[in-house]
mmCIF file of C-alpha atoms in Angstrom:
data_model
loop_
_atom_site.group_PDB
_atom_site.id
_atom_site.type_symbol
_atom_site.label_atom_id
_atom_site.label_comp_id
_atom_site.label_asym_id
_atom_site.label_seq_id
_atom_site.Cartn_x
_atom_site.Cartn_y
_atom_site.Cartn_z
ATOM 1 C CA MET A 8 128.570 61.532 -79.830
ATOM 2 C CA GLU A 9 124.870 62.418 -79.775
ATOM 3 C CA GLU A 10 124.585 61.572 -83.457
ATOM 4 C CA GLU A 11 126.263 58.207 -82.815
ATOM 5 C CA LYS A 12 123.781 57.451 -80.039
ATOM 6 C CA ARG A 13 120.827 58.330 -82.284
ATOM 7 C CA THR A 14 122.208 56.151 -85.077
ATOM 8 C CA ILE A 15 122.643 53.175 -82.779
ATOM 9 C CA ARG A 16 119.161 53.660 -81.366
ATOM 10 C CA ALA A 17 117.746 53.753 -84.892
ATOM 11 C CA VAL A 18 119.457 50.457 -85.688
ATOM 12 C CA GLU A 19 118.100 48.906 -82.498
ATOM 13 C CA ARG A 20 114.576 49.961 -83.422
ATOM 14 C CA ALA A 21 114.915 48.611 -86.953
ATOM 15 C CA LEU A 22 116.156 45.301 -85.575
ATOM 16 C CA ASP A 23 113.220 45.193 -83.158
ATOM 17 C CA VAL A 24 110.923 45.556 -86.156
ATOM 18 C CA MET A 25 112.706 42.721 -87.986
ATOM 19 C CA LEU A 26 112.547 40.492 -84.911
ATOM 20 C CA CYS A 27 108.752 40.606 -85.055
ATOM 21 C CA PHE A 28 109.057 38.120 -87.906
ATOM 22 C CA THR A 29 110.562 35.480 -85.608
ATOM 23 C CA THR A 30 107.091 34.878 -84.181
ATOM 24 C CA GLY A 31 104.915 35.451 -87.236
ATOM 25 C CA SER A 32 105.201 35.469 -91.012
ATOM 26 C CA ASP A 33 103.164 38.581 -91.714
ATOM 27 C CA TRP A 34 102.402 41.706 -89.692
ATOM 28 C CA GLY A 35 100.321 44.821 -90.126
ATOM 29 C CA LEU A 36 101.720 48.269 -89.454
ATOM 30 C CA THR A 37 99.606 48.746 -86.331
ATOM 31 C CA GLU A 38 100.565 45.308 -85.012
ATOM 32 C CA ILE A 39 104.274 46.006 -85.422
ATOM 33 C CA ALA A 40 103.988 49.446 -83.843
ATOM 34 C CA GLN A 41 102.212 47.990 -80.815
ATOM 35 C CA ARG A 42 104.710 45.143 -80.523
ATOM 36 C CA VAL A 43 107.821 47.341 -80.587
ATOM 37 C CA GLY A 44 106.253 50.230 -78.664
ATOM 38 C CA LEU A 45 106.796 52.924 -81.301
ATOM 39 C CA HIS A 46 104.552 55.410 -83.110
ATOM 40 C CA LYS A 47 103.044 54.151 -86.350
ATOM 41 C CA SER A 48 104.680 56.991 -88.295
ATOM 42 C CA THR A 49 108.126 55.939 -87.035
ATOM 43 C CA VAL A 50 107.521 52.301 -87.847
ATOM 44 C CA HIS A 51 106.147 53.213 -91.264
ATOM 45 C CA ARG A 52 109.370 55.066 -92.131
ATOM 46 C CA MET A 53 111.456 52.122 -90.964
ATOM 47 C CA LEU A 54 109.405 49.653 -92.971
ATOM 48 C CA ALA A 55 109.655 51.856 -96.042
ATOM 49 C CA THR A 56 113.451 51.833 -95.741
ATOM 50 C CA LEU A 57 113.562 48.081 -95.121
ATOM 51 C CA GLU A 58 111.276 47.531 -98.105
ATOM 52 C CA GLN A 59 113.479 49.681 -100.325
ATOM 53 C CA LYS A 60 116.484 47.538 -99.339
ATOM 54 C CA GLY A 61 114.588 44.300 -99.949
ATOM 55 C CA PHE A 62 114.371 43.098 -96.352
ATOM 56 C CA VAL A 63 110.572 43.249 -96.221
ATOM 57 C CA PHE A 64 107.784 43.654 -98.728
ATOM 58 C CA ARG A 65 104.205 44.817 -98.374
ATOM 59 C CA ASP A 66 101.410 42.592 -99.623
ATOM 60 C CA GLU A 67 99.010 44.981 -101.332
ATOM 61 C CA ALA A 68 96.078 42.576 -100.917
ATOM 62 C CA THR A 69 96.401 42.148 -97.154
ATOM 63 C CA GLU A 70 98.318 45.375 -96.405
ATOM 64 C CA LYS A 71 100.674 43.315 -94.262
ATOM 65 C CA TYR A 72 104.445 43.068 -94.311
ATOM 66 C CA ARG A 73 106.481 39.921 -94.906
ATOM 67 C CA LEU A 74 110.175 39.124 -95.080
ATOM 68 C CA GLY A 75 111.798 40.038 -98.381
ATOM 69 C CA LEU A 76 114.152 38.155 -100.695
ATOM 70 C CA ARG A 77 117.226 39.863 -99.263
ATOM 71 C CA ILE A 78 116.729 37.775 -96.110
ATOM 72 C CA LEU A 79 117.025 34.615 -98.213
ATOM 73 C CA GLU A 80 120.275 35.876 -99.693
ATOM 74 C CA LEU A 81 121.726 36.477 -96.244
ATOM 75 C CA SER A 82 120.447 33.132 -95.015
ATOM 76 C CA ALA A 83 122.061 31.269 -97.919
ATOM 77 C CA HIS A 84 125.472 32.696 -97.057
ATOM 78 C CA ALA A 85 125.016 32.111 -93.335
ATOM 79 C CA ARG A 86 123.907 28.504 -93.734
ATOM 80 C CA ALA A 87 126.908 27.645 -95.907
ATOM 81 C CA SER A 88 129.154 27.923 -92.831
ATOM 82 C CA ASP A 89 126.540 27.393 -90.113
ATOM 83 C CA PRO A 90 127.644 24.641 -87.688
ATOM 84 C CA ALA A 91 124.010 23.613 -87.269
ATOM 85 C CA VAL A 92 123.922 22.815 -90.990
ATOM 86 C CA VAL A 93 127.281 21.038 -90.836
ATOM 87 C CA LEU A 94 125.887 18.758 -88.126
ATOM 88 C CA LEU A 95 122.624 17.982 -89.905
ATOM 89 C CA GLY A 96 123.910 14.712 -91.440
ATOM 90 C CA GLU A 97 124.970 13.348 -88.061
ATOM 91 C CA MET A 98 121.630 14.360 -86.596
ATOM 92 C CA GLU A 99 119.795 12.446 -89.322
ATOM 93 C CA ARG A 100 122.030 9.459 -88.678
ATOM 94 C CA LEU A 101 121.180 9.525 -84.966
ATOM 95 C CA ARG A 102 117.471 9.933 -85.757
ATOM 96 C CA ASP A 103 117.589 6.862 -88.001
ATOM 97 C CA GLN A 104 119.515 4.921 -85.354
ATOM 98 C CA LEU A 105 117.214 5.705 -82.422
ATOM 99 C CA GLY A 106 113.947 6.504 -84.196
ATOM 100 C CA GLU A 107 113.252 9.687 -82.222
ATOM 101 C CA THR A 108 113.389 13.434 -82.827
ATOM 102 C CA VAL A 109 116.869 14.961 -82.591
ATOM 103 C CA SER A 110 117.497 18.615 -81.709
ATOM 104 C CA LEU A 111 120.328 21.066 -81.080
ATOM 105 C CA TYR A 112 120.003 23.710 -78.357
ATOM 106 C CA VAL A 113 122.195 26.659 -77.458
ATOM 107 C CA ARG A 114 121.975 28.960 -74.481
ATOM 108 C CA ASP A 115 120.752 32.535 -74.879
ATOM 109 C CA ARG A 116 120.928 34.209 -71.485
ATOM 110 C CA ASN A 117 118.284 32.483 -69.328
ATOM 111 C CA ASP A 118 116.706 30.538 -72.183
ATOM 112 C CA ARG A 119 117.649 27.720 -74.507
ATOM 113 C CA VAL A 120 116.950 28.038 -78.208
ATOM 114 C CA ARG A 121 116.461 25.172 -80.654
ATOM 115 C CA ILE A 122 118.735 25.939 -83.610
ATOM 116 C CA GLN A 123 118.314 22.699 -85.557
ATOM 117 C CA ALA A 124 115.976 19.699 -85.509
ATOM 118 C CA VAL A 125 115.373 16.433 -87.345
ATOM 119 C CA GLN A 126 111.885 15.060 -86.815
ATOM 120 C CA SER A 127 111.151 11.435 -85.966
ATOM 121 C CA GLU A 128 109.385 9.510 -88.714
ATOM 122 C CA GLN A 129 107.155 7.663 -86.264
ATOM 123 C CA ALA A 130 103.429 8.343 -86.199
ATOM 124 C CA VAL A 131 103.543 9.465 -82.559
ATOM 125 C CA ARG A 132 106.505 11.788 -82.126
ATOM 126 C CA ARG A 133 107.866 14.939 -80.565
ATOM 127 C CA VAL A 134 107.547 17.897 -82.934
ATOM 128 C CA ALA A 135 110.488 20.253 -82.503
ATOM 129 C CA PRO A 136 110.163 23.595 -84.339
ATOM 130 C CA VAL A 137 113.454 25.340 -85.033
ATOM 131 C CA GLY A 138 113.723 28.696 -83.301
ATOM 132 C CA ALA A 139 111.652 27.674 -80.283
ATOM 133 C CA ARG A 140 112.748 29.419 -77.086
ATOM 134 C CA LEU A 141 112.359 27.434 -73.878
ATOM 135 C CA PRO A 142 113.202 28.018 -70.205
ATOM 136 C CA LEU A 143 116.654 27.050 -69.017
ATOM 137 C CA THR A 144 115.320 25.711 -65.724
ATOM 138 C CA VAL A 145 113.845 22.406 -66.948
ATOM 139 C CA GLY A 146 114.677 19.731 -69.503
ATOM 140 C CA ALA A 147 117.627 17.488 -70.326
ATOM 141 C CA SER A 148 119.258 19.939 -72.723
ATOM 142 C CA SER A 149 118.918 22.764 -70.192
ATOM 143 C CA LYS A 150 120.777 20.703 -67.630
ATOM 144 C CA VAL A 151 123.520 19.934 -70.146
ATOM 145 C CA LEU A 152 123.915 23.605 -71.053
ATOM 146 C CA LEU A 153 124.279 24.469 -67.362
ATOM 147 C CA ALA A 154 126.365 21.471 -66.285
ATOM 148 C CA PHE A 155 128.966 21.850 -69.042
ATOM 149 C CA GLY A 156 128.754 25.602 -69.632
ATOM 150 C CA ASP A 157 130.414 28.546 -67.938
ATOM 151 C CA ALA A 158 130.363 28.071 -64.166
ATOM 152 C CA GLY A 159 130.022 31.782 -63.446
ATOM 153 C CA GLU A 160 126.988 32.144 -65.702
ATOM 154 C CA ARG A 161 125.431 29.046 -64.147
ATOM 155 C CA ASP A 162 125.927 30.327 -60.609
ATOM 156 C CA ALA A 163 124.490 33.708 -61.576
ATOM 157 C CA LEU A 164 121.361 32.031 -62.946
ATOM 158 C CA LEU A 165 120.885 29.938 -59.815
ATOM 159 C CA ALA A 166 121.252 33.052 -57.683
ATOM 160 C CA GLU A 167 118.598 35.061 -59.522
ATOM 161 C CA VAL A 168 115.348 35.855 -57.746
ATOM 162 C CA SER A 169 113.475 34.594 -60.807
ATOM 163 C CA TRP A 170 114.695 31.051 -60.195
ATOM 164 C CA PRO A 171 111.571 28.884 -59.681
ATOM 165 C CA ALA A 172 110.743 28.694 -55.990
ATOM 166 C CA PRO A 173 110.000 24.932 -55.932
ATOM 167 C CA LYS A 174 113.508 24.177 -57.231
ATOM 168 C CA ASP A 175 116.073 23.749 -54.475
ATOM 169 C CA ARG A 176 119.285 25.412 -55.665
ATOM 170 C CA ASP A 177 121.667 23.164 -53.755
ATOM 171 C CA ALA A 178 119.925 19.990 -54.890
ATOM 172 C CA TYR A 179 119.878 21.205 -58.490
ATOM 173 C CA LEU A 180 123.569 22.107 -58.379
ATOM 174 C CA GLU A 181 124.333 18.645 -57.046
ATOM 175 C CA GLN A 182 122.342 17.158 -59.920
ATOM 176 C CA LEU A 183 124.347 19.224 -62.413
ATOM 177 C CA GLN A 184 127.570 17.938 -60.889
ATOM 178 C CA GLU A 185 126.350 14.371 -61.315
ATOM 179 C CA ILE A 186 125.468 15.104 -64.942
ATOM 180 C CA ALA A 187 128.953 16.496 -65.568
ATOM 181 C CA ALA A 188 130.409 13.240 -64.223
ATOM 182 C CA LEU A 189 128.042 11.032 -66.257
ATOM 183 C CA GLY A 190 128.441 12.954 -69.508
ATOM 184 C CA TYR A 191 124.723 13.211 -70.247
ATOM 185 C CA ALA A 192 121.372 14.280 -68.787
ATOM 186 C CA THR A 193 117.833 12.972 -68.931
ATOM 187 C CA SER A 194 114.413 14.450 -68.278
ATOM 188 C CA PHE A 195 111.092 12.715 -67.789
ATOM 189 C CA GLU A 196 107.948 14.834 -68.086
ATOM 190 C CA GLU A 197 109.745 17.831 -66.548
ATOM 191 C CA ARG A 198 108.483 20.513 -68.925
ATOM 192 C CA GLU A 199 105.677 18.703 -70.702
ATOM 193 C CA ALA A 200 103.523 15.739 -69.694
ATOM 194 C CA GLY A 201 104.146 12.661 -71.810
ATOM 195 C CA ALA A 202 107.565 13.782 -73.054
ATOM 196 C CA ALA A 203 111.065 12.595 -72.216
ATOM 197 C CA ALA A 204 114.547 13.427 -73.480
ATOM 198 C CA ILE A 205 118.214 12.556 -73.226
ATOM 199 C CA SER A 206 120.945 15.087 -73.953
ATOM 200 C CA ALA A 207 124.742 15.255 -74.291
ATOM 201 C CA PRO A 208 127.183 18.148 -74.804
ATOM 202 C CA ILE A 209 128.884 19.121 -78.062
ATOM 203 C CA PHE A 210 132.158 21.027 -77.706
ATOM 204 C CA ASP A 211 133.549 23.438 -80.295
ATOM 205 C CA ARG A 212 137.099 23.679 -81.619
ATOM 206 C CA SER A 213 138.261 25.579 -78.554
ATOM 207 C CA GLY A 214 136.926 22.929 -76.205
ATOM 208 C CA LYS A 215 134.044 25.103 -75.037
ATOM 209 C CA LEU A 216 130.440 23.982 -75.026
ATOM 210 C CA TYR A 217 128.815 24.683 -78.400
ATOM 211 C CA ALA A 218 125.384 23.095 -78.003
ATOM 212 C CA ALA A 219 123.334 20.413 -76.318
ATOM 213 C CA LEU A 220 122.389 17.450 -78.508
ATOM 214 C CA SER A 221 118.964 16.145 -77.516
ATOM 215 C CA VAL A 222 116.918 13.081 -78.410
ATOM 216 C CA SER A 223 113.274 13.427 -77.394
ATOM 217 C CA GLY A 224 110.106 11.426 -77.711
ATOM 218 C CA PRO A 225 107.025 10.137 -75.904
ATOM 219 C CA SER A 226 107.745 9.086 -72.338
ATOM 220 C CA ASN A 227 106.175 5.672 -72.903
ATOM 221 C CA ARG A 228 108.943 4.958 -75.432
ATOM 222 C CA LEU A 229 111.780 6.818 -73.736
ATOM 223 C CA THR A 230 111.607 5.216 -70.312
ATOM 224 C CA ALA A 231 114.383 5.663 -67.766
ATOM 225 C CA ASP A 232 115.869 2.271 -68.676
ATOM 226 C CA ILE A 233 115.721 2.960 -72.406
ATOM 227 C CA MET A 234 117.399 6.336 -71.967
ATOM 228 C CA ARG A 235 120.240 4.762 -69.977
ATOM 229 C CA GLU A 236 120.699 2.201 -72.736
ATOM 230 C CA ARG A 237 120.782 4.896 -75.410
ATOM 231 C CA ALA A 238 123.065 7.295 -73.546
ATOM 232 C CA PRO A 239 126.273 5.896 -75.113
ATOM 233 C CA ALA A 240 124.865 6.348 -78.630
ATOM 234 C CA VAL A 241 123.897 9.963 -77.920
ATOM 235 C CA MET A 242 127.284 10.754 -76.361
ATOM 236 C CA GLU A 243 129.104 9.134 -79.278
ATOM 237 C CA ALA A 244 127.066 11.172 -81.751
ATOM 238 C CA ALA A 245 127.908 14.334 -79.790
ATOM 239 C CA ARG A 246 131.598 13.386 -79.885
ATOM 240 C CA ARG A 247 131.499 12.916 -83.669
ATOM 241 C CA MET A 248 129.740 16.243 -84.069
ATOM 242 C CA GLY A 249 132.458 17.914 -82.004
ATOM 243 C CA MET A 250 135.064 16.422 -84.335
ATOM 244 C CA LEU A 251 133.183 17.786 -87.349
ATOM 245 C CA LEU A 252 133.411 21.222 -85.739
ATOM 246 C CA GLY A 253 137.106 20.729 -85.161
ATOM 247 C CA GLY A 254 136.385 20.269 -81.478
ATOM 248 C CA THR A 255 138.097 18.177 -78.856
ATOM 249 C CA GLY A 256 135.509 15.407 -78.903
ATOM 250 C CA VAL A 257 135.522 15.469 -75.108
#
């Protein structure tokens, strides 16, 4: 049992090292050790093992570590069946139809994570980097993920002490109920000045919420009236995406 615990802990530490590369493309040994809170000697042994297996490589010129080719091999196999890749064509279609940036978000505990994005081709646009982690307390897609997601998880989030003080829980819950009835959510400069978004839910093959489909852009283009006009197009795109996933299209 003790050996099993040590093995699991070693895997956790190795994964912590790998996760450093979600926020930067190259890292020095000291930087990684400080980030994961481990001794340099421990991190060095882990990196040596990861390098031997092809998951990282060390640039001799900079003495920094980068992701190795084995990651690309894994990614190629993952993307072949990745729903976010399957939905990319529909996202491009919606981008061309509405002229704004289109994104997919999923919930990860108390955050939302952008797992796919198609950038607007307009000169002034919302730039949406894939992998961005944003708070679940503001934004159209956040409201969709809460309104159409698991009720128990939603209630637990609203009950947490970390919930922003200015946000009235009862009023927010009422807003989520309205969103569930409408089938979509909007936000206007909630998280970022000058930005607006409209979002609708995508359901997977079991009828559960898979992701929030979001169309975002400058608030001077996505006014409240414009977002209401475009809501049917966004909901229809979300329905088609659900059908591509084998979902209910609810």
